[in-house]
Amino acid sequence: MEKTEVAIDDEKFHEGEVTAGKKSNFCTSNKCSFILLVIIAATIAASCVIIFTDKELRTKRQYDPSDLEWWKKTIVYQIYPRSFKDSNGDGIGDIKGITSMLDHLTYLGVGAIWISPFYKSPMRDYGYDVQNYVEIDPMFGTTKDFDELMKEAKKKNFVPNHTSNDSEWFQKSRQMDTEYKDYYVWSDGKLNTQTRKYEPPNNWLSVFGGSAWTYDVQRSQYYYHAFLETQPDLNYRNPKVLKELKKAMTYWLDKGVSGFRLDAFKFAFEAKNLSLDEALPKVSSNEIAKWSDEQPHNYTNNLPELYPIIKDWRKMLETYKEKDTISRFMSVESTGITQSIRDQYYQAGSVPFNFDLITSLKRTCNGLCFKEIIERGMKDLSEDAWPNFVMGNHDNHRVASRMGLDMIDVMNMLLLTLPGTPTCYYGDEIGMVDVNYTFAESKDPAGLNFGKDFWKYSRDPERSPMQWDNTLNAGFSKGSPWLRVSPDYSSKNVKMQKETKRNTHIQVFKKVAEIRKLPSFQHAEIQFSVTNENFLSYVRQAEGRPKYLVIMNVGQDKNAVSADFTKEPVGSSRGQVVAMTGTVDIALNSILNLKEVSLKRGQGLVIRVYH
């Protein structure tokens, strides 16, 4: 393809490159310098680290974002390793497979990789039931394979709340070993005065349904598990446990990782008084009690003891920055939290993942609904609290299935043009959809636990193998894939979307990712341009830099809708189209009259506004 260049004031757009004044050095070689964010534990997954800037730097970065920490300038790309790329034909993705596909991430403009757990595990919850925090499961490869990935990608991540019940720690704990007996949360239970039998100490629920307590015959006590019964919760009130977790984190940091993601960290502490019941709704004797964020979990979620732990880990991470000047990133999975709790996570030294684009956005949302959800995620953020948005992950239906096939491009455009750090999920760049598996095909215990209702809870649909090309098994594996490949892979795959001359999903993603590197998109401010309920539009501009207008039709009207975008904060009647979704019939780089812009649902534009 012939290289095109369009000069726009002090910024130039090239195919495959964006420069702002001077060429960025973020990716200077064939392969980008990736940050790998990897999950280690089962209930709580550690993942990323932060360093806050003072007010002076915040002002300065609006002119020059080069002083921003790396994680504020990059795109985070989540890889579910079982489903990304299989290198040895056993049907399961592995570390060598990830290494072989780093060029794809370079193509996308991704600078950080978050890898879901690949640690030694019995795989009852596919890696989230960790058996050993510093050992790689042979299914995914070897330490040598990981070192090679590190060499190619340059950097990495972590996790912590529970382990597998097969772990050495748990086995010694149930044997009442002096060193390990208090590594987990144990209780005698309570005596039922009518049956004269002991029952669980309280009514706390497992996220996967039913009681969060399981009786262990060997120890003659109940143990607590926020998730599967094979995932006993660690006792964070035990200093020895905290020491073990820091030791594991240090192991990976010494190998060169640049951050951790704390998965389900809100479950780390439980109330000291284990006899307290939650005010949960009653269920019939033949029904499995179901857990939800809407229920009260005052004794098991977001207890104040969490924050000193985060501060301590943050302090440890800072010691690594002192050695090499590279900041470490620590993010926290934080669904269903209040603004107050969000702020406490920030203040402790972590970045709480913002899931509003997953949990709050509905297919029926219009432009005003989108605006409200985005504003809520950024409301009253302090000066040093960097925003972030997550569009998809391994626990939620894919964005193409949640929002509709016609919305794939605008959702990616939205994610990549909002303030802060965006996190995307493998396959969303090509518009992969959920795959509906039968009960016999299903693997996920979160669904299988509910029998015939498995499809309501299963996470398998969003974990289908990556679709690389139109060959056998979508190029994912030469063997039989652990989950069936989506039937649409022959017409929806990476190779086809890269090579076609149409403005495909992956090409839209790549173009907007390039634009995101510009200074006007590398700061934390956004100004909404409200026209009518169909459009979500906003201005991104850093002081002394060009102004950009992002327009997306997210309304419910099937016909094209027009609006006037000349009023403030746009303040201009014309601009140049620098990116657009795949179905827009407007030439790239053309000059557009902003007095009347017409788009159909699912269409979007990024416009460089002329003065």
Coordinates of C-alpha atoms in Angstrom, one line a residue:
M1 CA 0.0 0.0 0.0
E2 CA 1.3 3.4 -0.9
K3 CA 2.3 5.5 2.1
T4 CA 0.3 8.6 2.7
E5 CA 1.1 11.6 4.8
V6 CA -1.1 14.5 5.8
A7 CA 0.4 17.5 7.6
I8 CA -1.8 18.9 10.4
D9 CA -0.1 21.8 12.1
D10 CA 2.7 20.3 14.2
E11 CA 1.3 16.8 13.9
K12 CA 1.7 14.4 11.0
F13 CA -0.3 11.3 10.3
H14 CA 1.5 8.4 8.6
E15 CA 0.2 4.9 7.9
G16 CA 1.4 2.9 10.9
E17 CA 2.9 5.9 12.7
V18 CA 1.9 9.1 14.5
T19 CA 4.4 11.8 15.3
A20 CA 3.8 14.9 17.4
G21 CA 6.5 17.4 16.9
K22 CA 9.2 14.8 17.1
K23 CA 9.0 11.1 16.6
S24 CA 7.9 9.1 19.6
N25 CA 10.5 6.5 20.9
F26 CA 7.9 4.3 22.6
C27 CA 8.2 1.6 19.8
T28 CA 11.4 2.0 18.0
S29 CA 12.2 -1.6 16.9
N30 CA 10.4 -4.3 15.0
K31 CA 8.6 -5.2 18.2
C32 CA 7.1 -2.8 20.7
S33 CA 8.4 -2.8 24.3
F34 CA 5.5 -4.5 25.9
I35 CA 4.5 -4.5 29.5
L36 CA 3.1 -7.9 30.6
L37 CA 0.4 -7.8 33.2
V38 CA 0.1 -11.3 34.5
I39 CA -2.3 -12.9 37.1
I40 CA -0.9 -15.2 39.8
A41 CA -3.6 -16.0 42.3
A42 CA -7.1 -17.4 42.4
T43 CA -9.4 -15.1 44.3
I44 CA -7.3 -11.9 44.1
A45 CA -5.2 -11.1 41.1
A46 CA -2.5 -8.6 41.4
S47 CA -1.7 -6.7 38.2
C48 CA -0.4 -3.1 38.0
V49 CA 1.5 -0.3 39.7
I50 CA 1.4 3.5 39.8
I51 CA 3.3 6.6 40.5
F52 CA 1.4 9.9 40.9
T53 CA 2.4 13.2 39.5
D54 CA 2.2 16.5 41.2
K55 CA 0.3 19.5 40.0
E56 CA 3.2 21.0 38.2
L57 CA 3.8 17.9 36.1
R58 CA 0.0 17.6 35.4
T59 CA 0.1 21.1 33.9
K60 CA 3.3 20.5 32.0
R61 CA 2.1 17.2 30.4
Q62 CA -0.7 19.1 28.6
Y63 CA 2.1 20.5 26.4
D64 CA 4.4 17.5 26.4
P65 CA 3.2 14.1 27.5
S66 CA 6.7 12.6 27.4
D67 CA 7.0 12.8 31.2
L68 CA 4.0 10.7 31.8
E69 CA 4.5 7.2 33.2
W70 CA 4.4 4.5 30.5
W71 CA 1.1 3.1 31.7
K72 CA -0.7 6.4 31.2
K73 CA 0.3 6.5 27.5
T74 CA -0.3 3.0 26.4
I75 CA -3.1 0.6 25.5
V76 CA -3.5 -2.5 27.8
Y77 CA -4.4 -5.7 25.9
Q78 CA -5.7 -8.6 27.9
I79 CA -4.7 -12.1 26.8
Y80 CA -6.5 -15.2 28.0
P81 CA -3.6 -17.5 27.3
R82 CA -5.6 -20.7 26.8
S83 CA -7.4 -19.1 23.9
F84 CA -4.8 -16.9 22.3
K85 CA -2.4 -19.0 20.3
D86 CA -1.3 -22.7 20.6
S87 CA 2.2 -23.4 19.6
N88 CA 2.4 -27.2 20.1
G89 CA -0.9 -28.6 18.8
D90 CA -2.4 -29.7 22.1
G91 CA -5.4 -27.4 21.6
I92 CA -4.4 -25.0 24.5
G93 CA -2.8 -21.6 24.0
D94 CA 0.6 -21.2 25.6
I95 CA 3.4 -18.8 26.3
K96 CA 5.3 -19.6 23.1
G97 CA 2.1 -18.8 21.2
I98 CA 1.9 -15.4 22.8
T99 CA 5.6 -14.7 21.9
S100 CA 4.9 -15.7 18.3
M101 CA 2.1 -13.2 18.0
L102 CA 3.9 -10.1 19.4
D103 CA 4.0 -8.6 15.9
H104 CA 0.2 -8.5 15.9
L105 CA 0.3 -6.4 19.1
T106 CA 2.9 -4.1 17.6
Y107 CA 0.6 -3.6 14.5
L108 CA -2.3 -2.6 16.8
G109 CA -0.2 -0.1 18.7
V110 CA -0.5 -2.0 22.0
G111 CA 2.2 -1.3 24.6
A112 CA 1.1 -3.4 27.6
I113 CA 0.0 -7.0 27.8
W114 CA -2.1 -8.3 30.7
I115 CA -1.9 -12.1 30.8
S116 CA -4.5 -14.1 32.7
P117 CA -3.0 -16.8 35.1
F118 CA -0.6 -19.3 33.7
Y119 CA 0.7 -20.5 37.1
K120 CA 0.8 -24.1 38.3
S121 CA -2.8 -25.1 38.9
P122 CA -5.2 -28.1 38.9
M123 CA -7.2 -25.9 36.5
R124 CA -10.6 -26.3 38.2
D125 CA -11.1 -22.6 37.5
Y126 CA -8.6 -22.5 34.6
G127 CA -5.7 -21.0 36.4
Y128 CA -7.4 -18.8 39.0
D129 CA -7.0 -21.7 41.5
V130 CA -3.3 -21.2 42.0
Q131 CA -1.2 -24.0 43.3
N132 CA 2.2 -22.3 43.2
Y133 CA 2.7 -18.5 42.7
V134 CA 6.2 -18.9 41.3
E135 CA 5.8 -21.9 39.0
I136 CA 4.5 -22.0 35.5
D137 CA 2.0 -24.7 34.7
P138 CA 3.5 -27.1 32.1
M139 CA 0.4 -26.8 30.0
F140 CA 1.5 -23.2 29.2
G141 CA 5.2 -23.8 28.9
T142 CA 8.4 -23.4 31.0
T143 CA 10.3 -20.7 32.8
K144 CA 12.6 -20.6 29.7
D145 CA 9.5 -19.9 27.5
F146 CA 8.6 -17.1 29.8
D147 CA 12.1 -15.7 29.8
E148 CA 12.0 -15.7 26.0
L149 CA 8.7 -13.9 26.1
M150 CA 10.2 -11.3 28.5
K151 CA 13.2 -10.9 26.2
E152 CA 10.9 -10.2 23.2
A153 CA 8.3 -8.2 25.0
K154 CA 10.7 -6.6 27.6
K155 CA 8.3 -6.4 30.6
K156 CA 5.4 -8.1 32.8
N157 CA 2.5 -8.3 35.9
F158 CA 0.9 -10.3 39.1
V159 CA -2.3 -11.5 41.4
P160 CA -3.2 -12.5 45.1
N161 CA -6.5 -13.6 47.3
H162 CA -6.8 -17.4 47.3
T163 CA -5.0 -20.5 46.3
S164 CA -6.0 -24.0 45.1
N165 CA -6.9 -26.5 47.7
D166 CA -4.1 -28.6 46.1
S167 CA -1.5 -26.1 47.1
E168 CA 1.2 -27.1 49.7
W169 CA 0.0 -24.3 51.9
F170 CA -3.6 -25.6 52.1
Q171 CA -2.6 -29.2 52.5
K172 CA -0.4 -28.3 55.5
S173 CA -3.0 -26.1 56.9
R174 CA -5.7 -28.8 57.0
Q175 CA -3.1 -31.0 58.7
M176 CA -2.8 -28.4 61.4
D177 CA 0.9 -27.8 60.6
T178 CA 2.1 -25.2 63.1
E179 CA 3.5 -23.0 60.4
Y180 CA 0.5 -23.1 58.1
K181 CA -2.6 -23.8 60.3
D182 CA -3.7 -20.2 60.1
Y183 CA -2.9 -19.5 56.4
Y184 CA -6.6 -19.8 55.6
V185 CA -9.9 -18.8 57.2
W186 CA -11.2 -21.7 59.3
S187 CA -14.2 -22.1 61.6
D188 CA -15.8 -24.7 63.8
G189 CA -19.2 -23.6 62.5
K190 CA -22.3 -23.2 64.6
L191 CA -24.4 -25.8 66.4
N192 CA -28.0 -26.2 65.1
T193 CA -29.9 -26.7 68.4
Q194 CA -32.6 -28.7 66.7
T195 CA -30.6 -31.2 64.6
R196 CA -27.6 -31.1 67.1
K197 CA -25.3 -30.9 64.1
Y198 CA -22.8 -28.2 63.1
E199 CA -23.5 -25.9 60.2
P200 CA -21.6 -23.2 58.4
P201 CA -20.8 -20.3 60.8
N202 CA -22.9 -17.8 58.7
N203 CA -24.9 -17.4 55.5
W204 CA -22.1 -15.9 53.3
L205 CA -22.4 -16.8 49.7
S206 CA -19.8 -18.0 47.1
V207 CA -19.7 -15.9 43.9
F208 CA -20.2 -19.2 42.1
G209 CA -23.4 -19.9 44.0
G210 CA -24.3 -21.6 47.3
S211 CA -22.5 -21.4 50.6
A212 CA -19.0 -19.9 50.9
W213 CA -18.1 -22.5 53.5
T214 CA -17.0 -26.1 52.9
Y215 CA -16.5 -28.7 55.7
D216 CA -13.1 -30.4 55.7
V217 CA -13.2 -33.8 57.2
Q218 CA -9.5 -34.0 57.8
R219 CA -9.4 -30.9 59.9
S220 CA -13.0 -31.2 61.2
Q221 CA -13.6 -27.5 60.4
Y222 CA -15.2 -25.3 57.8
Y223 CA -13.0 -23.2 55.5
Y224 CA -14.1 -20.1 53.7
H225 CA -14.0 -19.7 49.9
A226 CA -15.4 -16.6 48.1
F227 CA -15.3 -18.6 44.8
L228 CA -15.1 -22.4 44.2
E229 CA -14.7 -24.8 47.1
T230 CA -11.4 -25.7 45.5
Q231 CA -10.2 -22.0 46.0
P232 CA -9.9 -21.5 49.8
D233 CA -9.3 -17.9 50.8
L234 CA -6.0 -16.9 52.3
N235 CA -6.0 -15.4 55.7
Y236 CA -4.8 -11.8 55.1
R237 CA -4.7 -11.2 58.9
N238 CA -1.8 -13.6 59.2
P239 CA 1.5 -11.7 58.7
K240 CA 3.1 -14.9 57.4
V241 CA 0.7 -15.0 54.5
L242 CA 1.5 -11.4 53.6
K243 CA 5.2 -12.2 53.7
E244 CA 4.6 -15.1 51.3
L245 CA 2.7 -12.9 48.8
K246 CA 5.4 -10.2 48.9
K247 CA 8.0 -12.9 48.2
A248 CA 6.1 -14.1 45.2
M249 CA 5.7 -10.6 43.9
T250 CA 9.4 -10.0 44.3
Y251 CA 10.1 -13.1 42.3
W252 CA 8.3 -11.8 39.3
L253 CA 9.6 -8.2 39.7
D254 CA 13.1 -9.5 39.7
K255 CA 12.3 -11.2 36.4
G256 CA 11.5 -7.8 35.0
V257 CA 7.7 -7.5 35.2
S258 CA 6.3 -4.0 35.3
G259 CA 3.1 -4.4 37.3
F260 CA 0.4 -6.5 38.8
R261 CA -3.4 -6.7 38.6
L262 CA -5.1 -7.5 41.9
D263 CA -8.0 -9.7 40.8
A264 CA -11.1 -9.8 43.1
F265 CA -9.0 -8.0 45.7
K266 CA -12.1 -6.7 47.4
F267 CA -12.6 -10.2 48.9
A268 CA -9.2 -10.2 50.6
F269 CA -10.5 -9.6 54.1
E270 CA -13.5 -11.0 56.0
A271 CA -15.0 -9.7 59.2
K272 CA -13.2 -11.0 62.3
N273 CA -16.5 -12.1 63.8
L274 CA -17.5 -15.1 61.6
S275 CA -20.9 -15.5 63.3
L276 CA -22.3 -12.4 61.5
D277 CA -25.0 -13.1 58.9
E278 CA -25.6 -10.9 55.8
A279 CA -29.1 -9.6 55.1
L280 CA -29.6 -11.8 52.1
P281 CA -32.8 -12.8 50.5
K282 CA -34.3 -16.2 51.4
V283 CA -34.2 -19.0 48.9
S284 CA -36.1 -22.3 48.7
S285 CA -34.4 -25.5 49.9
N286 CA -34.1 -26.8 46.3
E287 CA -32.6 -23.6 44.9
I288 CA -29.0 -22.6 44.7
A289 CA -28.5 -19.2 46.4
K290 CA -26.9 -16.8 43.9
W291 CA -24.4 -14.1 44.7
S292 CA -24.7 -10.6 43.1
D293 CA -23.1 -7.1 43.5
E294 CA -26.5 -5.7 44.4
Q295 CA -26.7 -7.8 47.6
P296 CA -25.1 -6.5 50.9
H297 CA -21.7 -8.0 51.4
N298 CA -20.6 -5.8 54.3
Y299 CA -18.6 -8.6 56.0
T300 CA -16.6 -9.8 53.0
N301 CA -16.1 -7.0 50.5
N302 CA -13.9 -3.9 50.6
L303 CA -13.1 -4.0 54.2
P304 CA -10.8 -1.1 55.4
E305 CA -7.9 -3.4 56.1
L306 CA -7.4 -3.7 52.3
Y307 CA -5.8 -0.3 51.9
P308 CA -2.7 -0.6 54.2
I309 CA -1.9 -3.8 52.3
I310 CA -2.0 -1.9 49.0
K311 CA 0.1 0.9 50.4
D312 CA 2.7 -1.6 51.6
W313 CA 2.9 -3.3 48.2
R314 CA 3.1 0.1 46.6
K315 CA 6.0 1.0 48.7
M316 CA 7.8 -2.2 47.6
L317 CA 7.2 -1.4 44.0
E318 CA 8.7 2.1 44.5
T319 CA 11.9 0.5 45.5
Y320 CA 12.2 -1.0 42.0
K321 CA 11.6 2.4 40.4
E322 CA 14.5 3.7 42.5
K323 CA 16.8 1.1 40.9
D324 CA 15.8 1.6 37.2
T325 CA 13.6 4.8 37.1
I326 CA 10.7 2.7 35.6
S327 CA 7.4 3.1 37.3
R328 CA 5.4 -0.1 38.2
F329 CA 1.7 -0.4 37.6
M330 CA -0.8 -1.9 40.1
S331 CA -4.4 -2.1 39.2
V332 CA -7.3 -3.5 41.2
E333 CA -10.4 -5.4 39.9
S334 CA -13.1 -3.3 41.4
T335 CA -16.7 -4.1 40.2
G336 CA -19.6 -2.9 42.2
I337 CA -17.8 -0.3 44.3
T338 CA -18.8 3.2 45.4
Q339 CA -17.0 6.4 44.4
S340 CA -15.7 6.6 48.0
I341 CA -14.2 3.1 47.8
R342 CA -12.8 3.9 44.4
D343 CA -11.0 7.0 45.8
Q344 CA -9.6 4.9 48.7
Y345 CA -8.0 2.5 46.2
Y346 CA -6.4 5.4 44.4
Q347 CA -5.2 7.0 47.6
A348 CA -3.6 3.7 48.6
G349 CA -1.5 3.6 45.5
S350 CA -3.5 1.5 43.0
V351 CA -5.6 2.1 39.9
P352 CA -9.1 0.6 40.4
F353 CA -10.4 -0.7 37.1
N354 CA -13.4 1.1 35.8
F355 CA -15.9 -1.4 34.5
D356 CA -18.7 1.0 33.7
L357 CA -18.5 0.4 29.9
I358 CA -19.1 -3.3 30.6
T359 CA -21.6 -3.3 33.6
S360 CA -23.6 -0.1 32.9
L361 CA -23.8 0.3 29.2
K362 CA -26.8 -1.4 27.6
R363 CA -27.7 -1.8 24.0
T364 CA -30.6 0.6 24.5
C365 CA -28.4 3.4 25.7
N366 CA -28.4 6.6 23.6
G367 CA -25.8 9.4 23.5
L368 CA -27.0 11.0 26.8
C369 CA -26.8 7.6 28.5
F370 CA -23.3 7.1 27.3
K371 CA -22.3 10.6 28.5
E372 CA -23.7 10.0 32.0
I373 CA -21.9 6.7 32.4
I374 CA -18.5 8.2 31.3
E375 CA -19.0 11.2 33.5
R376 CA -19.8 9.0 36.5
G377 CA -16.5 7.1 36.0
M378 CA -14.5 10.3 36.0
K379 CA -16.6 12.2 38.6
D380 CA -14.5 14.1 41.2
L381 CA -11.3 12.3 40.4
S382 CA -8.4 13.9 42.4
E383 CA -5.5 15.6 40.6
D384 CA -3.3 12.5 40.9
A385 CA -6.0 9.9 40.1
W386 CA -5.5 8.8 36.5
P387 CA -8.8 7.7 34.7
N388 CA -9.1 4.3 33.0
F389 CA -11.8 2.4 31.1
V390 CA -12.2 -1.3 30.4
M391 CA -14.2 -2.5 27.4
G392 CA -14.2 -6.3 27.8
N393 CA -12.6 -9.2 29.7
H394 CA -12.7 -12.9 30.3
D395 CA -15.7 -12.7 32.7
N396 CA -18.2 -10.7 30.6
H397 CA -19.9 -11.1 27.3
R398 CA -18.0 -9.7 24.3
V399 CA -18.7 -6.1 23.4
A400 CA -20.0 -7.1 19.9
S401 CA -22.5 -9.4 21.5
R402 CA -23.5 -6.9 24.3
M403 CA -23.9 -3.8 22.0
G404 CA -24.5 -5.3 18.5
L405 CA -22.4 -6.0 15.4
D406 CA -23.1 -2.5 14.1
M407 CA -21.5 -1.0 17.2
I408 CA -18.1 -2.7 17.1
D409 CA -16.1 0.2 15.5
V410 CA -17.6 3.0 17.6
M411 CA -17.1 1.1 20.8
N412 CA -13.4 0.6 20.0
M413 CA -13.2 4.3 18.9
L414 CA -14.8 5.3 22.2
L415 CA -12.4 3.2 24.3
L416 CA -9.3 4.6 22.5
T417 CA -10.3 8.3 22.5
L418 CA -11.5 8.6 26.1
P419 CA -9.2 10.1 28.7
G420 CA -6.9 7.8 30.7
T421 CA -5.6 4.2 30.1
P422 CA -7.8 1.9 28.0
T423 CA -7.9 -1.9 28.5
C424 CA -9.2 -4.0 25.7
Y425 CA -9.7 -7.8 25.4
Y426 CA -8.2 -10.1 22.8
G427 CA -10.3 -10.5 19.7
D428 CA -12.3 -7.3 20.2
E429 CA -10.1 -5.6 17.6
I430 CA -11.7 -7.8 14.9
G431 CA -15.2 -7.9 16.4
M432 CA -15.3 -11.4 17.8
V433 CA -18.6 -12.4 19.2
D434 CA -19.7 -14.8 22.0
V435 CA -19.8 -18.5 21.0
N436 CA -22.8 -20.4 22.4
Y437 CA -21.6 -23.8 23.7
T438 CA -23.8 -26.7 24.7
F439 CA -23.7 -28.0 28.3
A440 CA -21.5 -30.9 27.0
E441 CA -19.1 -28.5 25.4
S442 CA -18.9 -26.2 28.4
K443 CA -15.8 -26.0 30.6
D444 CA -16.5 -23.1 33.0
P445 CA -17.4 -24.2 36.6
A446 CA -19.2 -20.9 37.1
G447 CA -21.8 -22.1 34.6
L448 CA -21.7 -25.9 35.2
N449 CA -22.5 -25.4 38.8
F450 CA -26.0 -24.3 37.8
G451 CA -26.9 -27.4 35.7
K452 CA -29.5 -26.6 33.0
D453 CA -29.2 -22.9 33.7
F454 CA -25.5 -23.0 32.9
W455 CA -25.8 -20.7 30.0
K456 CA -26.9 -17.8 32.2
Y457 CA -23.6 -17.9 34.1
S458 CA -21.0 -19.5 31.9
R459 CA -18.0 -17.4 30.9
D460 CA -17.1 -19.8 28.1
P461 CA -18.8 -17.8 25.3
E462 CA -16.3 -14.9 25.7
R463 CA -13.3 -17.2 25.9
S464 CA -13.4 -18.8 22.5
P465 CA -10.1 -19.2 20.6
M466 CA -8.6 -16.2 18.8
Q467 CA -9.4 -16.1 15.1
W468 CA -6.1 -15.6 13.2
D469 CA -7.0 -16.7 9.7
N470 CA -9.4 -18.9 7.7
T471 CA -7.4 -22.1 8.0
L472 CA -8.1 -25.1 10.2
N473 CA -9.3 -23.9 13.7
A474 CA -8.9 -20.3 12.7
G475 CA -5.1 -20.7 12.8
F476 CA -5.3 -21.0 16.6
S477 CA -4.2 -24.6 16.8
K478 CA -3.3 -27.6 14.7
G479 CA -4.9 -29.8 17.2
S480 CA -8.4 -30.0 18.7
P481 CA -9.1 -26.7 20.5
W482 CA -10.0 -26.8 24.2
L483 CA -13.1 -24.8 23.2
R484 CA -14.8 -24.9 19.8
V485 CA -13.8 -22.0 17.4
S486 CA -16.5 -19.6 16.4
P487 CA -18.3 -20.6 13.2
D488 CA -17.7 -17.2 11.7
Y489 CA -13.9 -17.4 11.6
S490 CA -13.7 -17.9 7.9
S491 CA -15.1 -14.4 7.3
K492 CA -13.9 -12.7 10.5
N493 CA -10.2 -13.1 11.2
V494 CA -7.0 -11.1 11.7
K495 CA -5.4 -12.0 8.3
M496 CA -8.5 -11.1 6.2
Q497 CA -9.1 -7.8 8.0
K498 CA -5.5 -6.7 7.7
E499 CA -5.2 -7.5 4.0
T500 CA -8.5 -6.3 2.7
K501 CA -8.8 -2.8 1.2
R502 CA -12.0 -2.1 3.1
N503 CA -11.8 -0.1 6.4
T504 CA -12.2 -3.2 8.5
H505 CA -12.6 -3.4 12.3
I506 CA -8.9 -4.0 12.9
Q507 CA -7.9 -1.2 10.6
V508 CA -10.2 1.2 12.5
F509 CA -8.7 0.1 15.7
K510 CA -5.1 0.6 14.4
K511 CA -5.8 4.1 13.0
V512 CA -7.5 5.3 16.2
A513 CA -4.7 3.8 18.3
E514 CA -2.3 5.9 16.3
I515 CA -4.2 9.0 16.9
R516 CA -4.4 8.3 20.6
K517 CA -0.6 8.9 20.8
L518 CA -1.1 12.6 20.1
P519 CA -0.7 15.0 23.0
S520 CA -4.4 16.1 22.8
F521 CA -5.4 12.5 23.8
Q522 CA -2.7 12.0 26.4
H523 CA -4.2 14.0 29.2
A524 CA -7.2 13.6 31.6
E525 CA -9.6 16.2 30.4
I526 CA -12.7 15.8 28.2
Q527 CA -15.4 18.3 27.0
F528 CA -18.7 17.0 25.8
S529 CA -20.4 18.5 22.8
V530 CA -24.1 17.8 23.3
T531 CA -26.3 18.0 20.2
N532 CA -29.1 15.5 20.4
E533 CA -29.8 12.2 22.1
N534 CA -28.4 10.1 19.3
F535 CA -24.9 11.4 19.3
L536 CA -22.1 11.0 21.8
S537 CA -19.5 13.6 20.9
Y538 CA -16.7 15.3 22.8
V539 CA -13.6 17.4 22.3
R540 CA -10.1 16.3 23.3
Q541 CA -7.4 19.0 23.4
A542 CA -4.3 19.7 25.4
E543 CA -3.1 23.3 26.0
G544 CA -1.3 24.6 22.9
R545 CA -2.2 21.6 20.8
P546 CA -4.8 21.0 18.0
K547 CA -8.4 20.3 18.9
Y548 CA -10.1 17.0 18.0
L549 CA -13.8 16.3 17.9
V550 CA -15.0 12.7 18.3
I551 CA -18.5 12.1 17.0
M552 CA -20.4 8.8 17.3
N553 CA -24.0 7.9 16.6
V554 CA -25.0 5.5 19.4
G555 CA -28.8 6.2 19.2
Q556 CA -31.6 3.9 18.4
D557 CA -32.8 5.5 15.2
K558 CA -32.0 3.2 12.2
N559 CA -31.9 6.1 9.8
A560 CA -29.1 8.6 9.4
V561 CA -29.3 11.5 11.9
S562 CA -27.8 15.0 11.4
A563 CA -26.6 17.5 14.0
D564 CA -24.8 20.8 14.2
F565 CA -21.5 20.5 16.0
T566 CA -20.2 24.1 15.5
K567 CA -21.1 25.4 19.0
E568 CA -18.7 25.4 21.9
P569 CA -16.6 23.6 22.9
V570 CA -16.0 22.9 19.2
G571 CA -16.2 26.6 18.2
S572 CA -15.6 26.0 14.5
S573 CA -17.5 25.2 11.3
R574 CA -15.0 22.8 9.6
G575 CA -12.5 20.1 10.3
Q576 CA -10.5 17.4 8.7
V577 CA -11.5 13.7 9.0
V578 CA -8.5 11.8 10.5
A579 CA -10.3 8.5 11.4
M580 CA -13.7 6.9 10.8
T581 CA -15.6 3.7 11.3
G582 CA -15.8 1.2 8.5
T583 CA -19.2 2.0 7.1
V584 CA -18.8 5.8 6.8
D585 CA -19.0 7.1 3.3
I586 CA -16.6 10.0 3.7
A587 CA -13.1 10.1 2.4
L588 CA -10.3 10.1 4.9
N589 CA -8.5 13.5 5.2
S590 CA -11.5 15.2 3.6
I591 CA -12.7 18.6 4.9
L592 CA -16.1 18.4 6.6
N593 CA -18.7 21.0 7.3
L594 CA -19.5 20.7 11.0
K595 CA -22.7 22.6 10.6
E596 CA -24.4 19.5 9.4
V597 CA -22.8 16.1 10.1
S598 CA -24.9 13.1 9.2
L599 CA -24.2 9.5 10.6
K600 CA -26.1 6.3 11.0
R601 CA -26.1 4.3 14.2
G602 CA -22.7 2.7 14.8
Q603 CA -20.8 5.2 12.7
G604 CA -18.2 7.5 14.0
L605 CA -15.6 10.1 13.1
V606 CA -12.5 11.7 14.6
I607 CA -12.1 15.2 13.3
R608 CA -9.2 17.6 13.6
V609 CA -11.0 20.9 14.1
Y610 CA -9.9 23.9 12.1
H611 CA -9.7 27.3 13.8

